[in-house]
Amino acid sequence: MKISIIGAGYVGLSTALGLAHHGHSCICVDRNEKKVNDINKGIPPFYEEDVADSLKEALDKKLIFATTDYTHAVQNSDITFICVGTPSKVDGSIDLSQITNAAQSIATAMKNKNSYHVVCIKSTVLPGTAEGVFKKWLENESGKKAGIDFGLAMSPEFLREGFAVQDFLSPDRIVIGELDKRSGDALEKLYTDFNAPIMRTSLKTAEMIKYASNAFLATKVTFINELGNLCKKLGIDVYEVARGMGYDKRIAPHFLNAGCGFGGSCFPKDVSALVSLFKKEHENSDVLDAVLKSNTAQKKKIVEILKNKIDPAGKKIAVLGLAFKENTDDVRDSVAIDVIKELKKHSANVYAYDPMANGNMKKIFPDITYADTPTEALKDADACLIMAAWGEFAELADSDFAVMNNKIIIEGRKILDRTQVSGIEGVCW
Ligand code: NAD
C-alpha cells in the first residue's frame, strides 16, 4: 500500500521502516528540512541499532522517500499516519500544537484529493482528541466529511526506544480505533502480515489503551523502586525479589528493575497528561499522583546517597550514561538531567559520558565536561554515578575504576558486573 507518515522522529521513521520492510511504499513528511535531507541520504536522524541498516534497505528498494511537501505526500498515498510529538506543557497537560499544525497541513492537502483517504493518529493523544478536536480541524479546513469523504482512525504505538523497528515489526498487539469501518478495514489490511492480535475499537478506547498501558508500566516501575528502597534497608536483594515475583504469570518479569526513577519521552509526560484528564473530569487520581510524587523523590536519591559520602562541591563527579535508558541517544526527561542539575547546584565538576547521547546532552548542559570514554570520565574522579544500563558498562572492571581519585561507585541502574567490580552501592540495592 502507499503510506505517508507525518513526523519522522523515533515513532514516524520506525513506522516507515517497518512498513517498508513489509513492502509498503512510504513517504515521510517532516517540517525539519535537515532531517528530510538526511533520511534521503541514508543518514538516520537518531541513534537506534537497526535503523541505519533498515533505512539503507528501504532506500535501496525505493520504498522510502522523505519530503516537506504535504500535498505530494497526501496525493500519493492511501493512508496518512500522524506521528508528531505530543509533549507536556508546563502544567503537565498535553501540548497539541504539533498535531494542530499537522492537521491543518493534511486538511489543506486533502482539499484537492478526490478519492477517499484515511488519516490515522499514531501520536499519543488523550481520549476524545481524535473525535472531539482532530476531526473538526480536518473537516473545517478540508471542507470534507469524516467517515464519508475521508476515514479517521487512531492506532497507538507501543514500541520501545532502543528496539523501535524490531518492536514495530513484532508488536504484542495492534490496536485500531476507528470512526468508520472503512478506515478500520484499510488499517487491518495494512497489518495483515503482522503476526499479532488485532483489536478494533472506538477512537477514544484506542487513545485510552495507550495511556492506561504507559501509566500501568510507570506504576509497576515505581512500585518496585519503593520496594527496593525498603529491601536495601532490610538487607534483601530487590532483584531476587523481583525475579521471584516475575515467575508469577499474573505479574510477569518486565518493568521490575528497581532503580533511580523513570524518565524518557513517554512515561513522565503521559502520566502527567492522564492525571490532568482525571482532574479535568473531577475524578480521583490518587494512584497516579503517588506515582509522580514517588518518582520525583526517587530521582533525588542517588545524589542524596553521594552527599552522605562526600561533599560534592569542587569534586570531580563522573556521570556514566546520559540517555534516559540504554541503546538510544534520546535524553528527553532523562533522570541524568535532574542529577546533573543537582550536582551543578552543589558546585560539583561534572564529567559526563554516554556512548551515544553526549551530543544531545551538550545541547542541555553545554558547560559540563564530556568524555569520549568511561576511563576519561573516571580519571581522578571522586565519585562515579551510573545512570543508564549500557552494555559496555557491564564490561568495566576494578582496573577501570582504579584511575579514580576516590572509589565511590553508585549505581542508578544495576549493570556493573559484581565479579569484576567491588565496592558498588546501588540506589536501592
Ligand atoms: P519525535 O519528537 O522524535 O518526532 C516528532 C517529529 O515530528 C519530529 O521530527 C518533528 O520535526 C516532526 N514534526 C512536528 N510537527 C510537525 C508537523 N506539523 N509537520 C511535520 N513534521 C512535524 O517524537 P516521537 O518520540 O517519535 O513521538 C511521536 C509520538 O509518538 C508522541 O506522541 C509520543 O508520545 C508517541 N510515542 C513515542 C514513543 C517513543 O518511544 N518515542 C513510543 C510510543 C509512542
Short mmCIF file of C-alpha atoms and ligand atoms in Angstrom, two decimals:
data_model
loop_
_atom_site.label_atom_id
_atom_site.label_comp_id
_atom_site.label_asym_id
_atom_site.label_seq_id
_atom_site.Cartn_x
_atom_site.Cartn_y
_atom_site.Cartn_z
CA MET A 1 0.00 0.00 0.00
CA LYS A 2 1.02 3.64 -0.30
CA ILE A 3 1.55 5.29 3.07
CA SER A 4 2.50 8.79 4.16
CA ILE A 5 3.84 9.49 7.63
CA ILE A 6 3.85 12.93 9.21
CA GLY A 7 6.74 13.40 11.65
CA ALA A 8 9.91 11.43 11.00
CA GLY A 9 11.05 11.09 14.62
CA TYR A 10 11.54 7.91 16.65
CA VAL A 11 7.99 6.66 16.00
CA GLY A 12 7.44 8.05 12.50
CA LEU A 13 10.66 6.82 10.95
CA SER A 14 10.42 3.45 12.71
CA THR A 15 6.85 3.09 11.39
CA ALA A 16 8.02 3.92 7.87
CA LEU A 17 10.92 1.47 8.06
CA GLY A 18 8.72 -1.28 9.49
CA LEU A 19 6.08 -0.82 6.79
CA ALA A 20 8.75 -0.61 4.07
CA HIS A 21 10.12 -3.92 5.39
CA HIS A 22 6.69 -5.39 4.58
CA GLY A 23 6.92 -3.94 1.06
CA HIS A 24 4.76 -0.84 1.51
CA SER A 25 5.82 2.38 -0.12
CA CYS A 26 6.32 5.17 2.45
CA ILE A 27 6.61 8.95 2.15
CA CYS A 28 7.90 10.63 5.33
CA VAL A 29 6.95 14.26 5.85
CA ASP A 30 8.84 16.35 8.38
CA ARG A 31 9.00 20.09 8.91
CA ASN A 32 12.70 19.75 9.70
CA GLU A 33 14.48 20.03 6.37
CA LYS A 34 17.78 18.68 7.65
CA LYS A 35 16.01 15.54 8.87
CA VAL A 36 14.34 15.14 5.48
CA ASN A 37 17.64 15.51 3.60
CA ASP A 38 19.46 13.16 5.98
CA ILE A 39 16.81 10.45 5.59
CA ASN A 40 17.06 10.66 1.80
CA LYS A 41 20.85 10.35 2.08
CA GLY A 42 20.53 7.29 4.35
CA ILE A 43 21.63 9.13 7.50
CA PRO A 44 19.34 8.21 10.43
CA PRO A 45 18.23 11.32 12.37
CA PHE A 46 18.67 9.48 15.70
CA TYR A 47 20.61 6.54 17.03
CA GLU A 48 18.99 3.10 17.10
CA GLU A 49 20.95 -0.05 16.41
CA ASP A 50 18.86 -1.35 13.46
CA VAL A 51 17.81 1.96 11.93
CA ALA A 52 20.80 2.61 9.64
CA ASP A 53 20.54 -0.86 8.05
CA SER A 54 16.74 -0.73 7.74
CA LEU A 55 16.95 2.73 6.17
CA LYS A 56 19.54 1.56 3.67
CA GLU A 57 17.37 -1.45 2.79
CA ALA A 58 14.28 0.76 2.30
CA LEU A 59 16.19 3.34 0.21
CA ASP A 60 17.77 0.62 -1.94
CA LYS A 61 14.30 -0.80 -2.64
CA LYS A 62 12.98 2.75 -3.26
CA LEU A 63 10.31 2.19 -0.61
CA ILE A 64 11.04 5.31 1.42
CA PHE A 65 11.27 8.95 0.47
CA ALA A 66 11.27 12.00 2.75
CA THR A 67 9.86 15.42 1.92
CA THR A 68 8.48 18.61 3.45
CA ASP A 69 5.65 18.62 0.90
CA TYR A 70 2.30 17.54 2.41
CA THR A 71 0.37 17.80 -0.86
CA HIS A 72 2.73 15.40 -2.61
CA ALA A 73 2.53 13.00 0.35
CA VAL A 74 -1.27 13.00 0.62
CA GLN A 75 -1.86 12.85 -3.13
CA ASN A 76 0.46 9.87 -3.44
CA SER A 77 -0.74 7.76 -0.53
CA ASP A 78 -3.88 5.97 0.69
CA ILE A 79 -3.25 6.30 4.43
CA THR A 80 -1.55 9.11 6.36
CA PHE A 81 -0.15 8.35 9.82
CA ILE A 82 0.35 11.26 12.23
CA CYS A 83 3.48 10.65 14.29
CA VAL A 84 4.34 14.16 15.51
CA GLY A 85 5.30 14.92 19.10
CA THR A 86 2.78 15.49 21.90
CA PRO A 87 4.95 16.93 24.69
CA SER A 88 3.80 18.25 28.07
CA LYS A 89 3.02 21.87 28.80
CA VAL A 90 4.50 23.36 31.98
CA ASP A 91 1.32 22.44 33.92
CA GLY A 92 1.58 18.79 32.83
CA SER A 93 -1.29 18.93 30.35
CA ILE A 94 -0.72 17.84 26.76
CA ASP A 95 0.60 20.26 24.13
CA LEU A 96 -1.28 19.55 20.89
CA SER A 97 0.33 22.28 18.80
CA GLN A 98 2.28 19.84 16.57
CA ILE A 99 -0.95 17.86 16.00
CA THR A 100 -2.88 21.05 15.15
CA ASN A 101 -0.27 22.10 12.60
CA ALA A 102 -0.16 18.64 11.07
CA ALA A 103 -3.99 18.52 10.87
CA GLN A 104 -4.11 21.88 9.07
CA SER A 105 -1.49 20.85 6.56
CA ILE A 106 -3.13 17.46 5.86
CA ALA A 107 -6.58 19.04 5.51
CA THR A 108 -5.26 21.60 3.03
CA ALA A 109 -3.63 18.80 1.06
CA MET A 110 -6.85 16.71 1.18
CA LYS A 111 -8.93 19.57 -0.30
CA ASN A 112 -7.82 18.71 -3.80
CA LYS A 113 -7.84 14.95 -3.43
CA ASN A 114 -10.91 13.32 -4.95
CA SER A 115 -10.51 9.81 -3.60
CA TYR A 116 -11.14 8.51 -0.07
CA HIS A 117 -8.09 8.99 2.18
CA VAL A 118 -7.53 7.56 5.68
CA VAL A 119 -5.94 9.73 8.35
CA CYS A 120 -4.66 7.74 11.34
CA ILE A 121 -3.24 9.27 14.53
CA LYS A 122 -0.33 7.28 15.93
CA SER A 123 0.89 10.00 18.31
CA THR A 124 -0.20 9.56 21.92
CA VAL A 125 -3.25 11.79 22.43
CA LEU A 126 -5.79 11.91 25.24
CA PRO A 127 -9.15 10.13 24.89
CA GLY A 128 -11.52 12.31 22.92
CA THR A 129 -8.84 14.12 20.90
CA ALA A 130 -9.33 12.33 17.57
CA GLU A 131 -13.10 12.58 17.53
CA GLY A 132 -13.53 15.72 19.63
CA VAL A 133 -10.99 18.08 18.11
CA PHE A 134 -8.88 16.50 15.36
CA LYS A 135 -11.92 15.51 13.25
CA LYS A 136 -13.28 19.10 13.36
CA TRP A 137 -9.92 20.58 12.34
CA LEU A 138 -9.73 18.23 9.36
CA GLU A 139 -13.35 18.81 8.34
CA ASN A 140 -13.25 22.60 8.68
CA GLU A 141 -10.04 23.03 6.74
CA SER A 142 -10.70 20.41 4.01
CA GLY A 143 -14.44 21.08 3.59
CA LYS A 144 -14.93 17.29 3.62
CA LYS A 145 -16.87 14.98 5.91
CA ALA A 146 -15.09 12.46 8.16
CA GLY A 147 -16.37 8.91 7.78
CA ILE A 148 -17.65 9.68 4.27
CA ASP A 149 -15.11 11.63 2.22
CA PHE A 150 -12.16 10.59 4.34
CA GLY A 151 -11.55 8.00 7.05
CA LEU A 152 -10.37 8.65 10.58
CA ALA A 153 -8.53 6.18 12.80
CA MET A 154 -6.29 6.09 15.85
CA SER A 155 -3.70 3.33 16.21
CA PRO A 156 -1.41 3.94 19.19
CA GLU A 157 2.22 2.88 19.07
CA PHE A 158 3.75 0.73 21.83
CA LEU A 159 7.36 0.43 20.62
CA ARG A 160 10.30 0.87 22.98
CA GLU A 161 13.14 3.17 22.03
CA GLY A 162 16.29 1.12 21.60
CA PHE A 163 14.24 -1.60 19.86
CA ALA A 164 11.97 0.65 17.81
CA VAL A 165 11.92 -1.07 14.41
CA GLN A 166 12.06 -4.54 15.97
CA ASP A 167 9.13 -3.71 18.26
CA PHE A 168 7.15 -2.14 15.42
CA LEU A 169 7.60 -5.35 13.42
CA SER A 170 6.76 -7.67 16.33
CA PRO A 171 4.09 -5.95 18.39
CA ASP A 172 2.26 -7.74 21.24
CA ARG A 173 -0.97 -6.35 19.79
CA ILE A 174 -2.21 -3.89 17.22
CA VAL A 175 -4.96 -1.58 18.39
CA ILE A 176 -7.10 0.07 15.70
CA GLY A 177 -9.55 2.71 16.85
CA GLU A 178 -11.89 3.72 14.03
CA LEU A 179 -14.51 6.31 13.29
CA ASP A 180 -15.74 4.42 10.23
CA LYS A 181 -15.48 0.74 9.34
CA ARG A 182 -13.80 1.53 6.01
CA SER A 183 -10.77 3.14 7.67
CA GLY A 184 -10.52 0.26 10.19
CA ASP A 185 -10.62 -2.23 7.30
CA ALA A 186 -7.87 -0.33 5.45
CA LEU A 187 -5.61 -0.45 8.51
CA GLU A 188 -6.35 -4.10 9.20
CA LYS A 189 -5.37 -4.85 5.60
CA LEU A 190 -2.11 -2.93 6.07
CA TYR A 191 -1.27 -5.05 9.12
CA THR A 192 -2.26 -8.39 7.51
CA ASP A 193 1.32 -9.72 7.50
CA PHE A 194 1.94 -8.82 11.14
CA ASN A 195 1.81 -11.79 13.44
CA ALA A 196 -0.13 -10.06 16.24
CA PRO A 197 -3.67 -9.94 17.57
CA ILE A 198 -5.60 -7.02 16.09
CA MET A 199 -8.13 -5.29 18.30
CA ARG A 200 -10.64 -2.91 16.74
CA THR A 201 -12.22 -0.33 18.99
CA SER A 202 -13.68 3.15 19.08
CA LEU A 203 -11.27 6.07 18.70
CA LYS A 204 -11.37 7.05 22.36
CA THR A 205 -10.86 3.49 23.60
CA ALA A 206 -7.73 3.20 21.46
CA GLU A 207 -6.49 6.51 22.86
CA MET A 208 -7.13 5.32 26.43
CA ILE A 209 -5.43 1.92 25.89
CA LYS A 210 -2.15 3.73 25.21
CA TYR A 211 -2.36 5.92 28.34
CA ALA A 212 -3.54 3.04 30.51
CA SER A 213 -0.61 0.90 29.33
CA ASN A 214 2.04 3.54 29.98
CA ALA A 215 0.53 4.62 33.30
CA PHE A 216 0.38 0.99 34.44
CA LEU A 217 4.03 0.36 33.50
CA ALA A 218 5.12 3.56 35.24
CA THR A 219 3.21 2.40 38.33
CA LYS A 220 4.91 -1.01 38.19
CA VAL A 221 8.36 0.63 37.99
CA THR A 222 7.52 2.98 40.85
CA PHE A 223 6.27 0.10 42.99
CA ILE A 224 9.50 -1.87 42.57
CA ASN A 225 11.60 1.26 43.22
CA GLU A 226 9.86 1.87 46.53
CA LEU A 227 10.09 -1.80 47.43
CA GLY A 228 13.79 -1.63 46.53
CA ASN A 229 14.32 1.23 48.97
CA LEU A 230 12.82 -0.91 51.74
CA CYS A 231 14.72 -4.05 50.68
CA LYS A 232 18.01 -2.14 50.79
CA LYS A 233 17.34 -1.15 54.44
CA LEU A 234 16.46 -4.75 55.31
CA GLY A 235 19.47 -6.26 53.51
CA ILE A 236 17.29 -8.02 50.91
CA ASP A 237 18.21 -8.08 47.22
CA VAL A 238 15.23 -6.49 45.43
CA TYR A 239 16.35 -8.06 42.15
CA GLU A 240 15.95 -11.52 43.68
CA VAL A 241 12.55 -10.49 44.99
CA ALA A 242 11.59 -9.22 41.53
CA ARG A 243 12.72 -12.50 39.98
CA GLY A 244 10.55 -14.38 42.42
CA MET A 245 7.60 -12.15 41.62
CA GLY A 246 8.16 -12.28 37.86
CA TYR A 247 7.67 -16.04 37.64
CA ASP A 248 4.03 -15.37 38.51
CA LYS A 249 2.22 -15.09 35.17
CA ARG A 250 -0.18 -12.58 36.67
CA ILE A 251 2.76 -10.26 37.42
CA ALA A 252 5.33 -11.01 34.64
CA PRO A 253 9.03 -10.15 34.98
CA HIS A 254 9.13 -6.99 32.85
CA PHE A 255 9.47 -3.49 34.27
CA LEU A 256 10.58 -4.80 37.66
CA ASN A 257 14.13 -3.42 37.51
CA ALA A 258 14.44 -1.20 40.55
CA GLY A 259 16.49 1.95 40.05
CA CYS A 260 16.78 5.70 40.16
CA GLY A 261 13.33 6.50 38.78
CA PHE A 262 11.72 6.63 35.36
CA GLY A 263 12.37 9.29 32.75
CA GLY A 264 12.20 9.45 28.97
CA SER A 265 9.98 10.94 26.35
CA CYS A 266 6.82 8.98 27.27
CA PHE A 267 6.19 7.89 30.88
CA PRO A 268 6.57 11.27 32.61
CA LYS A 269 4.52 13.22 30.06
CA ASP A 270 1.88 10.53 29.56
CA VAL A 271 1.27 10.02 33.29
CA SER A 272 1.09 13.80 33.79
CA ALA A 273 -1.34 14.22 30.89
CA LEU A 274 -3.57 11.42 32.20
CA VAL A 275 -3.54 12.97 35.68
CA SER A 276 -4.60 16.29 34.10
CA LEU A 277 -7.52 14.49 32.47
CA PHE A 278 -8.56 12.91 35.80
CA LYS A 279 -8.53 16.39 37.37
CA LYS A 280 -10.45 17.92 34.48
CA GLU A 281 -13.13 15.26 34.90
CA HIS A 282 -13.12 15.71 38.74
CA GLU A 283 -12.09 12.11 39.35
CA ASN A 284 -9.51 10.96 41.92
CA SER A 285 -6.09 10.10 40.53
CA ASP A 286 -4.60 9.07 43.88
CA VAL A 287 -2.56 6.17 42.47
CA LEU A 288 -1.00 8.19 39.64
CA ASP A 289 -0.49 11.26 41.86
CA ALA A 290 1.52 9.00 44.15
CA VAL A 291 3.47 7.57 41.20
CA LEU A 292 4.58 11.05 40.12
CA LYS A 293 5.40 12.11 43.69
CA SER A 294 7.33 8.92 44.42
CA ASN A 295 9.26 9.15 41.14
CA THR A 296 10.30 12.74 41.87
CA ALA A 297 11.69 11.59 45.24
CA GLN A 298 13.39 8.53 43.70
CA LYS A 299 15.22 10.69 41.15
CA LYS A 300 16.82 12.65 44.04
CA LYS A 301 18.12 9.56 45.86
CA ILE A 302 21.36 8.99 44.00
CA VAL A 303 22.71 12.47 44.81
CA GLU A 304 21.50 12.12 48.41
CA ILE A 305 23.50 8.90 48.75
CA LEU A 306 26.52 10.68 47.26
CA LYS A 307 26.14 13.62 49.66
CA ASN A 308 26.15 11.23 52.60
CA LYS A 309 29.58 10.08 51.48
CA ILE A 310 31.25 13.29 50.30
CA ASP A 311 30.52 16.98 49.84
CA PRO A 312 30.31 17.24 46.03
CA ALA A 313 31.47 20.89 46.00
CA GLY A 314 34.58 21.22 43.85
CA LYS A 315 34.79 17.43 43.41
CA LYS A 316 35.04 15.66 40.08
CA ILE A 317 31.95 13.50 39.64
CA ALA A 318 31.80 11.08 36.70
CA VAL A 319 28.29 10.53 35.36
CA LEU A 320 28.16 7.45 33.12
CA GLY A 321 25.01 7.15 30.99
CA LEU A 322 23.11 10.25 29.89
CA ALA A 323 20.34 8.90 27.66
CA PHE A 324 17.10 8.12 29.52
CA LYS A 325 18.00 4.48 29.04
CA GLU A 326 20.50 2.30 27.20
CA ASN A 327 20.54 1.77 23.40
CA THR A 328 19.18 5.19 22.50
CA ASP A 329 20.56 8.73 22.18
CA ASP A 330 17.30 10.22 23.49
CA VAL A 331 17.83 12.42 26.56
CA ARG A 332 14.27 13.78 26.83
CA ASP A 333 13.35 13.86 30.52
CA SER A 334 16.34 11.65 31.31
CA VAL A 335 16.96 11.20 35.05
CA ALA A 336 20.59 12.14 34.29
CA ILE A 337 19.34 15.70 33.62
CA ASP A 338 17.93 16.01 37.17
CA VAL A 339 21.09 14.50 38.60
CA ILE A 340 23.45 16.81 36.69
CA LYS A 341 21.33 19.84 37.68
CA GLU A 342 21.59 18.80 41.33
CA LEU A 343 25.35 18.20 41.07
CA LYS A 344 25.84 21.62 39.47
CA LYS A 345 23.75 23.19 42.23
CA HIS A 346 26.24 21.70 44.69
CA SER A 347 29.18 23.11 42.67
CA ALA A 348 30.47 19.70 41.55
CA ASN A 349 32.63 19.37 38.43
CA VAL A 350 30.65 17.03 36.24
CA TYR A 351 32.44 14.75 33.77
CA ALA A 352 29.78 13.06 31.68
CA TYR A 353 29.96 10.13 29.31
CA ASP A 354 27.44 8.30 27.15
CA PRO A 355 28.22 6.04 24.19
CA MET A 356 25.62 7.83 22.02
CA ALA A 357 23.98 10.74 23.87
CA ASN A 358 26.87 13.15 24.61
CA GLY A 359 25.81 15.35 21.68
CA ASN A 360 22.16 15.63 22.76
CA MET A 361 23.10 16.30 26.39
CA LYS A 362 25.55 19.02 25.28
CA LYS A 363 22.53 20.99 23.99
CA ILE A 364 21.11 20.99 27.54
CA PHE A 365 24.36 21.35 29.51
CA PRO A 366 26.99 22.99 27.28
CA ASP A 367 29.01 23.92 30.38
CA ILE A 368 29.98 20.50 31.77
CA THR A 369 32.83 18.31 30.54
CA TYR A 370 32.13 15.42 28.17
CA ALA A 371 34.41 12.42 27.96
CA ASP A 372 34.94 10.17 24.95
CA THR A 373 35.44 7.05 27.03
CA PRO A 374 34.37 5.89 30.51
CA THR A 375 38.04 5.86 31.56
CA GLU A 376 38.43 9.52 30.59
CA ALA A 377 35.42 10.39 32.75
CA LEU A 378 36.66 8.25 35.65
CA LYS A 379 40.25 9.56 35.68
CA ASP A 380 40.85 11.33 39.02
CA ALA A 381 37.11 11.31 39.78
CA ASP A 382 35.96 11.49 43.39
CA ALA A 383 32.81 9.52 42.66
CA CYS A 384 31.02 7.80 39.79
CA LEU A 385 27.26 7.68 39.22
CA ILE A 386 25.89 5.09 36.76
CA MET A 387 22.69 6.41 35.18
CA ALA A 388 21.94 4.11 32.22
CA ALA A 389 22.42 0.37 31.75
CA TRP A 390 24.55 0.44 28.61
CA GLY A 391 26.05 -2.97 27.82
CA GLU A 392 29.57 -1.53 27.73
CA PHE A 393 29.32 -0.60 31.43
CA ALA A 394 28.92 -4.30 32.20
CA GLU A 395 32.44 -4.76 30.78
CA LEU A 396 34.01 -2.35 33.29
CA ALA A 397 36.30 -3.92 35.90
CA ASP A 398 38.11 -2.78 39.05
CA SER A 399 41.12 -1.90 36.88
CA ASP A 400 38.98 0.71 35.05
CA PHE A 401 37.89 2.28 38.33
CA ALA A 402 41.47 2.23 39.66
CA VAL A 403 42.11 5.57 37.88
CA MET A 404 39.64 7.29 40.25
CA ASN A 405 40.87 9.56 42.99
CA ASN A 406 38.35 8.08 45.40
CA LYS A 407 36.50 4.88 44.59
CA ILE A 408 32.87 5.74 45.24
CA ILE A 409 30.57 4.00 42.76
CA ILE A 410 26.81 4.46 43.00
CA GLU A 411 24.55 2.68 40.53
CA GLY A 412 21.24 4.21 39.50
CA ARG A 413 20.74 1.24 37.16
CA LYS A 414 22.08 -2.20 38.08
CA ILE A 415 24.57 -3.04 35.34
CA LEU A 416 28.10 -3.49 36.74
CA ASP A 417 29.47 -7.00 36.96
CA ARG A 418 29.82 -7.85 40.66
CA THR A 419 32.52 -10.43 39.89
CA GLN A 420 34.66 -7.70 38.25
CA VAL A 421 33.91 -4.59 40.31
CA SER A 422 33.96 -4.32 44.09
CA GLY A 423 32.54 -1.68 46.43
CA ILE A 424 29.38 -0.81 44.48
CA GLU A 425 26.38 0.73 46.17
CA GLY A 426 23.04 0.86 44.36
CA VAL A 427 20.19 3.31 44.79
CA CYS A 428 18.05 0.53 46.20
CA TRP A 429 20.42 -2.41 46.48
P1 NAD B 1 9.88 12.97 17.94
O1 NAD B 1 9.97 14.30 18.58
O2 NAD B 1 11.07 12.08 17.87
O3 NAD B 1 9.34 13.15 16.44
C1 NAD B 1 8.37 14.06 16.06
C2 NAD B 1 8.72 14.54 14.67
O4 NAD B 1 7.64 15.29 14.15
C3 NAD B 1 9.93 15.47 14.62
O5 NAD B 1 10.84 15.00 13.65
C4 NAD B 1 9.35 16.84 14.22
O6 NAD B 1 10.24 17.60 13.44
C5 NAD B 1 8.14 16.41 13.43
N1 NAD B 1 7.05 17.38 13.35
C6 NAD B 1 6.48 18.09 14.35
N2 NAD B 1 5.45 18.82 13.89
C7 NAD B 1 5.35 18.57 12.57
C8 NAD B 1 4.47 18.99 11.55
N3 NAD B 1 3.48 19.82 11.80
N4 NAD B 1 4.68 18.53 10.30
C9 NAD B 1 5.69 17.68 10.02
N5 NAD B 1 6.54 17.21 10.96
C10 NAD B 1 6.37 17.65 12.21
O7 NAD B 1 8.67 12.23 18.68
P2 NAD B 1 8.50 10.65 18.91
O8 NAD B 1 9.31 10.22 20.07
O9 NAD B 1 8.64 9.95 17.63
O10 NAD B 1 6.98 10.61 19.39
C11 NAD B 1 5.91 10.88 18.50
C12 NAD B 1 4.61 10.50 19.19
O11 NAD B 1 4.59 9.08 19.44
C13 NAD B 1 4.38 11.16 20.54
O12 NAD B 1 3.02 11.40 20.69
C14 NAD B 1 4.84 10.10 21.52
O13 NAD B 1 4.23 10.23 22.78
C15 NAD B 1 4.39 8.83 20.83
N6 NAD B 1 5.18 7.64 21.18
C16 NAD B 1 6.51 7.73 21.33
C17 NAD B 1 7.24 6.59 21.62
C18 NAD B 1 8.74 6.66 21.82
O14 NAD B 1 9.30 5.71 22.36
N7 NAD B 1 9.40 7.73 21.42
C19 NAD B 1 6.61 5.35 21.75
C20 NAD B 1 5.23 5.30 21.55
C21 NAD B 1 4.53 6.45 21.27
#
